Amino acid sequence: MLDTAIKTQLAAYLEKLQAPIELVASLDASDAARQMRELIADIAELSPKVSIRDDGNDARKPSFSVGRPGEPARIRFAGIPMGHEFTSLVLALLQTGGHPPKVDAAVIEQIKGIGGKSAGSMRFETYISLSCHNCPDVVQALNLMAVLNPGIESVMIDGALYQDEVSARQIMAVPSVFLNDEPFGQGRMTIEEILAKVDTGASARDAEKLNAKDAYDVLVVGGGPAGSAAAIYAARKGIRTGVVAERFGGQVLDTMAIENFISVQRTEGPKLAMALEQHVKEYEVDIMNLQRAAALVPGAGMHEVKLASGATLKAKTVILATGARWREMNVPGEKDYKGKGVCFCPHCDGPLFKGKRVAVIGGGNSGVEAAIDLAGIVGHVTLLEFDSRLRADAVLQAKLKSLPNVTVHVNAQTTEVIGDSQKVTAIAYKDRVGGETRRIELEGIFVQIGLLPNTDWLKGTINLSPRGEIEIDARGETSVPGIFAAGDATTVPYKQIIIAMGEGAKASLSAFDHLIRSPAPALDPGQTAAAASV
């Protein structure tokens, strides 16, 4: 099952086991069960601390658990965790075997402190696809929680292997997480985000801590490429720097292949996002993750950023780097069927539509790339483009035209997403030339029509363009002195990672220049007297 190179690497990892672990398989006569048996046998051969049993009686077959001998196992893989999920398996083996996780001590204590310590009181089930690059983060977070807290169980379920469950639970996007048989969350979630949902008192505690923080010289709002670069450049100047982000890494986390980041031939979004965070942490930067900015209150020499949690942060200068999000179609039915057939990530959700009919909305590079990828998985792809022609690169258009199961309609204005109250069943579009309205029967819709800036919370505070972008000058300055902006949320053309990083650095240097040219704050009478006596 595992090739020689992987076995060599895995054997080196398994040397870190501090305690014995046991893999218990629940198998049937399927080919997948045979492969699973080969996988766990290969693992057991690599370490004397790993034993296996084939007498498992889990209802899901094939599946296997990872646990300590003589103890109830709290981690299970219902599927063969290869591809992106192989790392999830390796971490589950190491952490169950006592190897310490690379997680902040405060997070570990929070996990251990979650109530309901009786066995199985919190059972998480995560439906994944092996091609999903967001799924492993969720699986790994829940597995670690199961290792640290005896009341938590975590099960990874390969949606492609358990199609009956996927259909019964109306799962049309991954990762999809259920807690004690009830929907818990969908999409990429960090361990901090999961804890915020299960630990209901965490938000109030965080708000109290944030309110007590001293004012920053530079406060960066946003943790994507622009925000990370801004924070690093500010911290290197030796000034008090903070980063507040709703999700550190931003939209990079949702990007699969990155092949135009100069000097790095190829990487993936989650890897780049992790590298950004690690780089920022090399400096004395106060990172406040999972905090959504709700309002900006400019002041004379001191600005305030109010957060959705109720906390308020103060800073002499602010750099807005809130990025952008996927643009939606804004047609009837879209919101009703989001996650029920309306999707935004073909890499993650494509395998759930194997052999089915889907549509891709958008004829730019993203849309055509999505159609090409999906054509190798689904039964048929219909690409709908509003314009009179596709706008993707010529090489992508040529590849698209070579595919036998792809139909392209230009001058097509999507008018409605149609469903049966549980899932998508069709899409309606208007022919912009002839005026006719047409309907296509299908099961999935992948929206790829560009980005919208995350600036709704800034309306009425600083100047925004008609498209909602923050208006900036060549130095990254906004219409308010002391407030700067960078990245995809601004009017800078060409929304690219490398450009966002440069803009973040520029905005930070401009903020520092603003600080050193600003007059020192006036001392109050008490401070003046104290200064005079020195």
Coordinates of C-alpha atoms in Angstrom, one line a residue:
M1 CA 0.0 0.0 0.0
L2 CA 2.8 2.4 1.0
D3 CA 5.8 2.8 -1.2
T4 CA 9.4 2.5 0.0
A5 CA 10.0 6.3 0.3
I6 CA 6.9 6.9 2.4
K7 CA 7.6 3.9 4.6
T8 CA 11.1 5.3 5.3
Q9 CA 9.7 8.6 6.3
L10 CA 6.9 7.2 8.4
A11 CA 9.2 4.8 10.2
A12 CA 11.3 7.9 11.3
Y13 CA 8.1 9.6 12.6
L14 CA 7.0 6.5 14.5
E15 CA 10.3 6.5 16.4
K16 CA 8.8 9.4 18.3
L17 CA 6.0 7.3 19.8
Q18 CA 6.2 7.3 23.6
A19 CA 3.5 4.8 24.3
P20 CA 2.1 1.8 22.4
I21 CA -0.9 2.3 20.1
E22 CA -3.4 -0.1 18.7
L23 CA -5.2 0.0 15.3
V24 CA -8.5 -1.9 15.3
A25 CA -10.0 -2.6 11.9
S26 CA -13.7 -3.2 11.1
L27 CA -13.6 -4.8 7.6
D28 CA -15.9 -6.3 5.0
A29 CA -15.2 -8.1 1.7
S30 CA -14.7 -4.9 -0.4
D31 CA -11.6 -3.8 -2.3
A32 CA -11.4 -0.7 -0.1
A33 CA -11.3 -3.0 3.0
R34 CA -8.4 -5.0 1.4
Q35 CA -6.5 -1.7 0.8
M36 CA -7.2 -0.5 4.4
R37 CA -5.9 -3.8 5.8
E38 CA -2.7 -3.4 3.7
L39 CA -2.3 0.1 5.0
I40 CA -2.5 -0.6 8.7
A41 CA -0.3 -3.7 8.2
D42 CA 2.3 -1.6 6.6
I43 CA 2.2 0.8 9.5
A44 CA 2.4 -1.9 12.1
E45 CA 5.5 -3.3 10.4
L46 CA 7.4 0.0 10.9
S47 CA 7.2 0.2 14.7
P48 CA 7.2 -2.3 17.6
K49 CA 4.9 0.1 19.4
V50 CA 2.1 -0.4 16.9
S51 CA -0.2 -3.4 17.0
I52 CA -3.3 -4.3 14.9
R53 CA -6.5 -6.2 15.3
D54 CA -9.1 -7.2 12.7
D55 CA -12.0 -7.9 15.1
G56 CA -13.5 -4.4 15.2
N57 CA -17.3 -4.2 15.1
D58 CA -18.0 -0.6 14.0
A59 CA -21.1 -0.2 11.9
R60 CA -19.0 1.6 9.2
K61 CA -17.1 -1.0 7.2
P62 CA -14.4 -0.5 6.2
S63 CA -13.0 1.7 9.0
F64 CA -10.3 1.5 11.7
S65 CA -9.7 3.2 15.0
V66 CA -6.5 4.6 16.5
G67 CA -6.2 4.2 20.3
R68 CA -4.2 2.9 23.3
P69 CA -4.4 -0.8 24.1
G70 CA -7.1 -1.5 26.7
E71 CA -8.7 1.9 26.3
P72 CA -11.7 2.9 24.2
A73 CA -10.5 4.4 21.0
R74 CA -11.6 8.0 20.3
I75 CA -10.3 8.5 16.8
R76 CA -11.6 6.6 13.8
F77 CA -11.0 6.7 10.0
A78 CA -14.0 5.6 7.9
G79 CA -12.1 5.5 4.7
I80 CA -8.5 5.2 3.6
P81 CA -6.7 8.4 4.7
M82 CA -4.4 8.9 1.8
G83 CA -3.9 12.0 -0.3
H84 CA -4.3 15.2 1.8
E85 CA -5.5 13.1 4.7
F86 CA -2.3 11.1 5.1
T87 CA -0.9 13.8 7.4
S88 CA -4.1 13.5 9.5
L89 CA -3.3 9.8 10.0
V90 CA 0.3 10.4 10.9
L91 CA -0.6 13.1 13.5
A92 CA -3.2 10.8 15.0
L93 CA -0.7 8.0 15.4
L94 CA 1.9 10.3 17.0
Q95 CA -0.4 12.2 19.3
T96 CA -2.2 9.1 20.5
G97 CA 1.2 7.6 21.1
G98 CA 2.1 10.5 23.4
H99 CA 4.1 12.8 21.1
P100 CA 3.3 16.4 22.2
P101 CA 1.3 18.5 19.7
K102 CA 2.6 21.7 18.4
V103 CA -0.2 23.8 19.9
D104 CA -0.2 26.7 22.3
A105 CA -0.4 25.6 25.9
A106 CA -3.5 27.8 26.4
V107 CA -5.3 25.9 23.6
I108 CA -4.4 22.6 25.2
E109 CA -5.8 23.7 28.5
Q110 CA -9.0 25.0 26.9
I111 CA -9.5 21.6 25.2
K112 CA -9.0 19.7 28.4
G113 CA -11.4 22.0 30.2
I114 CA -14.4 21.5 27.9
G115 CA -17.3 20.0 29.9
G116 CA -18.9 16.6 29.4
K117 CA -15.9 14.4 30.2
S118 CA -17.9 11.2 30.1
A119 CA -16.8 8.9 27.2
G120 CA -18.5 9.8 23.9
S121 CA -20.4 12.8 25.2
M122 CA -19.2 14.8 22.2
R123 CA -19.0 12.7 19.0
F124 CA -17.8 14.6 15.9
E125 CA -18.2 13.2 12.4
T126 CA -16.4 14.9 9.6
Y127 CA -17.3 14.1 6.0
I128 CA -14.4 14.8 3.7
S129 CA -13.1 14.2 0.2
L130 CA -9.5 13.0 -0.3
S131 CA -8.8 15.8 -2.8
C132 CA -10.0 18.5 -0.4
H133 CA -7.2 20.7 0.9
N134 CA -9.3 22.3 3.6
C135 CA -10.6 19.0 5.2
P136 CA -7.3 18.0 6.9
D137 CA -7.3 21.1 9.1
V138 CA -10.7 20.2 10.5
V139 CA -9.9 16.4 10.9
Q140 CA -6.6 17.1 12.6
A141 CA -8.2 19.7 15.0
L142 CA -10.9 17.3 16.0
N143 CA -8.6 14.4 16.3
L144 CA -6.3 16.4 18.7
M145 CA -9.3 17.3 20.8
A146 CA -10.2 13.6 21.0
V147 CA -6.7 12.8 22.1
L148 CA -6.7 15.5 24.9
N149 CA -10.2 15.1 26.2
P150 CA -11.8 11.7 27.0
G151 CA -15.3 13.0 26.4
I152 CA -14.6 13.7 22.7
E153 CA -14.6 11.3 19.7
S154 CA -13.6 12.2 16.2
V155 CA -14.5 10.2 13.0
M156 CA -13.3 11.0 9.5
I157 CA -15.7 9.8 6.8
D158 CA -14.7 9.6 3.2
G159 CA -17.8 10.9 1.4
A160 CA -16.9 9.1 -1.8
L161 CA -16.8 5.8 0.0
Y162 CA -20.0 6.4 2.0
Q163 CA -22.3 7.8 -0.6
D164 CA -25.4 6.5 1.1
E165 CA -24.6 8.6 4.2
V166 CA -23.8 11.6 2.0
S167 CA -27.1 11.4 0.3
A168 CA -29.1 10.7 3.5
R169 CA -27.6 13.7 5.3
Q170 CA -27.8 15.9 2.2
I171 CA -24.1 16.7 2.2
M172 CA -23.0 18.6 -0.9
A173 CA -19.9 20.4 0.4
V174 CA -16.9 19.3 2.4
P175 CA -15.7 19.4 5.1
S176 CA -19.1 18.9 6.7
V177 CA -19.0 18.3 10.5
F178 CA -21.8 16.8 12.6
L179 CA -21.8 16.9 16.4
N180 CA -23.9 14.2 18.1
D181 CA -25.8 13.7 14.8
E182 CA -26.6 17.4 14.4
P183 CA -25.0 19.7 11.8
F184 CA -22.1 21.6 13.5
G185 CA -20.1 23.4 10.8
Q186 CA -19.1 23.4 7.1
G187 CA -15.9 24.5 5.4
R188 CA -12.4 25.0 6.8
M189 CA -12.2 25.6 10.5
T190 CA -9.2 26.0 12.7
I191 CA -9.0 24.4 16.2
E192 CA -9.5 27.9 17.6
E193 CA -12.7 28.3 15.6
I194 CA -14.0 25.0 16.7
L195 CA -13.3 25.7 20.3
A196 CA -15.0 29.1 20.0
K197 CA -18.2 27.2 19.0
V198 CA -18.1 24.6 21.7
D199 CA -16.7 26.8 24.5
T200 CA -19.5 29.3 24.7
G201 CA -17.8 31.5 27.4
A202 CA -14.6 32.0 25.3
S203 CA -15.9 35.1 23.4
A204 CA -16.6 37.0 26.6
R205 CA -13.3 36.1 28.1
D206 CA -11.5 37.2 24.9
A207 CA -13.3 40.5 24.7
E208 CA -12.3 41.3 28.3
K209 CA -8.7 40.6 27.6
L210 CA -8.7 42.7 24.3
N211 CA -10.3 45.7 26.0
A212 CA -7.4 45.7 28.5
K213 CA -4.7 46.0 25.8
D214 CA -2.6 49.1 25.5
A215 CA -2.8 51.2 22.3
Y216 CA -0.7 50.1 19.4
D217 CA 1.6 52.2 17.2
V218 CA 0.3 50.2 14.2
L219 CA -2.8 48.0 14.2
V220 CA -3.2 45.8 11.1
V221 CA -6.7 44.6 10.4
G222 CA -6.5 41.4 8.3
G223 CA -4.1 38.5 8.4
G224 CA -3.7 37.6 4.7
P225 CA -0.6 38.3 2.5
A226 CA -1.0 42.1 2.7
G227 CA -1.6 42.1 6.5
S228 CA 1.2 39.7 7.2
A229 CA 3.7 41.9 5.2
A230 CA 2.5 45.0 6.9
A231 CA 2.9 43.5 10.4
I232 CA 6.4 42.3 9.7
Y233 CA 7.6 45.6 8.3
A234 CA 6.1 47.5 11.2
A235 CA 7.6 45.1 13.8
R236 CA 11.0 45.4 12.3
K237 CA 10.9 49.1 13.0
G238 CA 10.6 48.3 16.7
I239 CA 7.2 49.8 17.2
R240 CA 4.2 48.3 19.0
T241 CA 2.4 46.2 16.4
G242 CA -0.8 44.2 16.5
V243 CA -2.7 42.1 14.0
V244 CA -6.4 41.5 14.3
A245 CA -7.9 39.0 11.9
E246 CA -11.1 37.1 11.4
R247 CA -9.1 34.2 9.9
F248 CA -5.3 34.4 9.7
G249 CA -4.2 33.6 6.2
G250 CA -7.4 35.0 4.6
Q251 CA -8.5 33.8 1.2
V252 CA -5.1 32.2 0.6
L253 CA -6.4 29.3 2.8
D254 CA -9.0 28.5 0.1
T255 CA -6.5 28.5 -2.7
M256 CA -5.2 25.2 -4.0
A257 CA -2.3 25.6 -6.5
I258 CA -0.1 28.7 -6.4
E259 CA 2.4 28.7 -9.3
N260 CA 3.1 32.4 -9.8
F261 CA 4.7 33.3 -6.5
I262 CA 8.1 34.4 -7.7
S263 CA 11.0 32.1 -6.5
V264 CA 8.5 29.4 -5.3
Q265 CA 7.7 27.2 -8.3
R266 CA 4.6 25.7 -6.7
T267 CA 2.9 25.7 -3.4
E268 CA -0.5 25.4 -1.9
G269 CA -2.6 28.1 -0.1
P270 CA -2.7 26.5 3.4
K271 CA 1.1 25.9 3.3
L272 CA 1.7 29.5 2.3
A273 CA -0.7 30.8 5.0
M274 CA 1.1 28.7 7.6
A275 CA 4.4 30.1 6.5
L276 CA 3.0 33.7 6.7
E277 CA 1.8 33.1 10.3
Q278 CA 5.1 31.5 11.3
H279 CA 7.1 34.5 9.8
V280 CA 4.9 37.0 11.6
K281 CA 5.4 35.1 14.9
E282 CA 9.2 35.5 14.6
Y283 CA 8.6 39.2 15.6
E284 CA 7.0 40.8 18.6
V285 CA 3.6 41.1 17.0
D286 CA 0.4 40.7 19.0
I287 CA -1.8 38.4 16.9
M288 CA -5.5 38.4 17.7
N289 CA -7.1 35.8 15.5
L290 CA -10.8 34.9 15.1
Q291 CA -11.8 38.5 15.7
R292 CA -14.1 40.3 13.2
A293 CA -13.8 44.0 12.8
A294 CA -17.2 45.7 13.0
A295 CA -16.5 49.5 13.0
L296 CA -13.7 52.0 12.5
V297 CA -13.7 55.1 14.6
P298 CA -11.1 57.6 13.5
G299 CA -9.7 60.1 16.0
A300 CA -7.3 62.9 16.4
G301 CA -4.1 61.0 16.9
M302 CA -5.8 57.9 18.2
H303 CA -8.1 55.6 16.2
E304 CA -10.4 52.8 17.5
V305 CA -11.3 49.5 15.9
K306 CA -14.5 48.0 17.4
L307 CA -14.8 44.2 17.1
A308 CA -17.9 42.1 16.7
S309 CA -17.1 40.5 20.1
G310 CA -17.7 43.9 21.8
A311 CA -14.0 44.6 22.4
T312 CA -12.3 47.9 21.3
L313 CA -8.7 48.2 20.2
K314 CA -6.8 51.5 20.0
A315 CA -4.0 52.5 17.7
K316 CA -2.1 55.6 16.5
T317 CA -2.2 54.3 12.9
V318 CA -4.3 51.6 11.3
I319 CA -3.6 49.5 8.2
L320 CA -6.7 48.0 6.6
A321 CA -6.0 44.7 4.9
T322 CA -9.3 42.9 5.0
G323 CA -9.0 41.3 1.6
A324 CA -11.9 39.9 -0.4
R325 CA -14.4 37.1 -0.6
W326 CA -16.0 35.1 -3.4
R327 CA -18.5 37.1 -5.3
E328 CA -22.0 35.5 -5.3
M329 CA -24.5 35.5 -8.1
N330 CA -27.2 37.2 -6.0
V331 CA -30.1 35.4 -7.8
P332 CA -33.2 33.8 -6.2
G333 CA -32.4 30.4 -4.6
E334 CA -28.6 30.9 -4.3
K335 CA -28.6 31.5 -0.5
D336 CA -31.2 28.8 0.0
Y337 CA -29.0 26.1 -1.6
K338 CA -25.5 27.2 -0.5
G339 CA -23.8 24.1 0.7
K340 CA -26.7 22.1 -0.8
G341 CA -25.5 22.1 -4.4
V342 CA -24.2 25.7 -4.7
C343 CA -20.5 25.5 -4.1
F344 CA -17.4 27.7 -4.5
C345 CA -14.5 25.2 -4.3
P346 CA -14.3 22.7 -7.1
H347 CA -11.2 21.0 -5.6
C348 CA -13.0 20.4 -2.3
D349 CA -16.5 19.6 -3.4
G350 CA -16.0 18.2 -6.9
P351 CA -15.7 14.5 -5.7
L352 CA -19.2 14.7 -4.2
F353 CA -20.7 15.1 -7.6
K354 CA -19.0 12.1 -9.3
G355 CA -20.9 11.1 -12.4
K356 CA -23.5 13.9 -11.9
R357 CA -24.3 17.1 -13.9
V358 CA -23.0 20.4 -12.8
A359 CA -22.6 24.0 -14.0
V360 CA -19.7 26.4 -13.6
I361 CA -20.6 30.1 -13.5
G362 CA -17.9 32.3 -15.0
G363 CA -15.6 32.2 -18.0
G364 CA -12.4 33.7 -16.6
N365 CA -9.4 31.7 -15.6
S366 CA -11.0 30.5 -12.4
G367 CA -14.2 29.3 -14.1
V368 CA -12.5 27.6 -17.0
E369 CA -9.9 25.9 -14.7
A370 CA -12.8 24.7 -12.5
A371 CA -14.7 23.3 -15.6
I372 CA -11.5 21.5 -16.7
D373 CA -11.0 19.9 -13.3
L374 CA -14.6 18.9 -12.8
A375 CA -14.8 17.4 -16.3
G376 CA -12.5 14.6 -15.1
I377 CA -14.9 13.8 -12.2
V378 CA -18.5 14.6 -13.0
G379 CA -20.7 13.3 -15.7
H380 CA -21.2 16.6 -17.5
V381 CA -20.2 20.3 -17.1
T382 CA -22.1 23.3 -18.4
L383 CA -20.1 26.5 -18.3
L384 CA -22.2 29.7 -18.3
E385 CA -20.6 33.1 -19.2
F386 CA -22.4 36.4 -19.0
D387 CA -20.1 38.0 -21.6
S388 CA -20.1 37.3 -25.3
R389 CA -16.9 35.4 -25.1
L390 CA -14.7 33.5 -22.6
R391 CA -12.0 35.6 -20.9
A392 CA -9.7 32.8 -19.8
D393 CA -6.2 32.4 -21.2
A394 CA -6.0 30.9 -24.6
V395 CA -4.3 27.7 -23.4
L396 CA -7.1 27.1 -21.0
Q397 CA -9.8 27.7 -23.6
A398 CA -8.1 25.2 -25.9
K399 CA -8.0 22.6 -23.2
L400 CA -11.7 23.2 -22.4
K401 CA -12.8 22.8 -26.0
S402 CA -11.0 19.4 -26.2
L403 CA -13.2 17.9 -23.5
P404 CA -16.1 15.9 -24.7
N405 CA -18.3 16.3 -21.6
V406 CA -18.3 20.1 -21.5
T407 CA -20.9 22.5 -23.0
V408 CA -20.2 26.3 -23.1
H409 CA -22.9 29.0 -23.2
V410 CA -21.9 32.6 -23.6
N411 CA -24.3 35.6 -23.3
A412 CA -25.9 33.6 -20.5
Q413 CA -27.3 35.5 -17.6
T414 CA -28.0 33.2 -14.6
T415 CA -31.5 34.1 -13.2
E416 CA -32.4 31.4 -10.6
V417 CA -31.1 28.4 -8.7
I418 CA -33.9 25.8 -8.5
G419 CA -34.2 23.1 -5.9
D420 CA -36.6 20.7 -4.2
S421 CA -36.1 22.4 -0.8
Q422 CA -33.3 20.0 0.1
K423 CA -30.9 20.2 -2.8
V424 CA -30.3 21.9 -6.2
T425 CA -32.1 20.3 -9.1
A426 CA -31.7 22.9 -11.9
I427 CA -30.5 26.3 -12.9
A428 CA -32.2 28.9 -15.1
Y429 CA -30.5 31.4 -17.3
K430 CA -31.5 34.0 -19.9
D431 CA -30.1 34.2 -23.4
R432 CA -28.9 37.8 -23.6
V433 CA -29.1 37.8 -27.4
G434 CA -32.5 36.1 -28.1
G435 CA -34.1 36.9 -24.7
E436 CA -35.3 33.3 -24.1
T437 CA -35.1 31.8 -20.6
R438 CA -33.7 28.3 -20.4
R439 CA -33.5 25.7 -17.7
I440 CA -30.7 23.1 -17.2
E441 CA -31.4 20.0 -15.0
L442 CA -28.3 19.4 -12.8
E443 CA -27.1 18.6 -9.2
G444 CA -24.4 21.1 -8.6
I445 CA -23.4 24.7 -9.3
F446 CA -19.9 26.1 -8.9
V447 CA -19.7 29.9 -8.7
Q448 CA -16.4 31.4 -10.1
I449 CA -17.2 35.0 -10.9
G450 CA -14.5 37.0 -9.0
L451 CA -14.2 38.7 -5.7
L452 CA -15.9 41.3 -3.5
P453 CA -13.8 43.5 -1.1
N454 CA -14.5 43.0 2.7
T455 CA -15.3 46.6 3.3
D456 CA -19.0 46.7 4.3
W457 CA -18.0 47.7 7.8
L458 CA -16.2 50.8 6.6
K459 CA -19.0 52.5 4.7
G460 CA -19.4 56.1 5.8
T461 CA -16.0 56.1 7.5
I462 CA -13.5 56.3 4.7
N463 CA -13.8 56.9 0.9
L464 CA -14.8 53.7 -1.0
S465 CA -15.0 53.3 -4.8
P466 CA -18.3 52.5 -6.5
R467 CA -17.2 48.8 -6.3
G468 CA -16.6 49.1 -2.6
E469 CA -12.8 49.1 -2.7
I470 CA -10.9 51.3 -0.3
E471 CA -9.5 54.3 -2.2
I472 CA -5.8 54.8 -1.6
D473 CA -3.0 56.9 -3.1
A474 CA 0.5 55.8 -4.2
R475 CA 1.6 55.6 -0.5
G476 CA -1.4 53.4 0.6
E477 CA -3.0 56.4 2.4
T478 CA -6.8 56.5 2.6
S479 CA -9.0 59.6 2.9
V480 CA -8.4 59.7 6.7
P481 CA -5.0 60.7 8.1
G482 CA -3.3 57.9 9.9
I483 CA -5.5 55.2 8.2
F484 CA -3.8 53.2 5.5
A485 CA -4.9 50.2 3.4
A486 CA -3.4 47.4 1.3
G487 CA -4.2 44.4 -0.7
D488 CA -7.4 43.1 -2.4
A489 CA -9.7 45.4 -0.4
T490 CA -8.2 48.4 -2.1
T491 CA -8.4 50.1 -5.5
V492 CA -5.0 48.8 -6.5
P493 CA -5.3 46.8 -9.8
Y494 CA -4.5 43.2 -10.2
K495 CA -5.5 41.1 -7.2
Q496 CA -2.5 38.9 -6.8
I497 CA -0.7 37.5 -3.7
I498 CA 2.7 39.0 -4.6
I499 CA 1.1 42.4 -5.2
A500 CA -0.8 42.3 -1.9
M501 CA 2.5 41.6 -0.1
G502 CA 4.2 44.5 -1.7
E503 CA 1.3 46.8 -1.0
G504 CA 1.3 45.7 2.7
A505 CA 4.9 46.5 3.1
K506 CA 4.4 49.9 1.4
A507 CA 1.5 50.8 3.7
S508 CA 3.5 49.8 6.7
L509 CA 6.4 52.0 5.7
S510 CA 4.0 54.9 5.1
A511 CA 2.4 54.3 8.5
F512 CA 5.8 54.5 10.2
D513 CA 6.7 57.6 8.2
H514 CA 3.4 59.1 9.5
L515 CA 4.3 58.3 13.1
I516 CA 7.7 59.8 13.0
R517 CA 6.4 63.0 11.4
S518 CA 3.4 63.3 13.8
P519 CA 3.8 65.6 16.9
A520 CA 4.3 63.9 20.2
P521 CA 1.0 63.8 22.2
A522 CA 0.6 66.6 24.7
L523 CA 1.3 65.7 28.4
D524 CA -1.4 66.3 30.9
P525 CA -0.5 68.6 33.9
G526 CA 0.6 65.8 36.2
Q527 CA 2.9 64.3 33.6
T528 CA 4.3 67.8 32.8
A529 CA 5.2 68.4 36.5
A530 CA 6.8 65.0 36.8
A531 CA 8.9 65.6 33.7
A532 CA 10.0 69.0 35.0
S533 CA 11.3 67.4 38.2
V534 CA 13.5 65.0 36.4

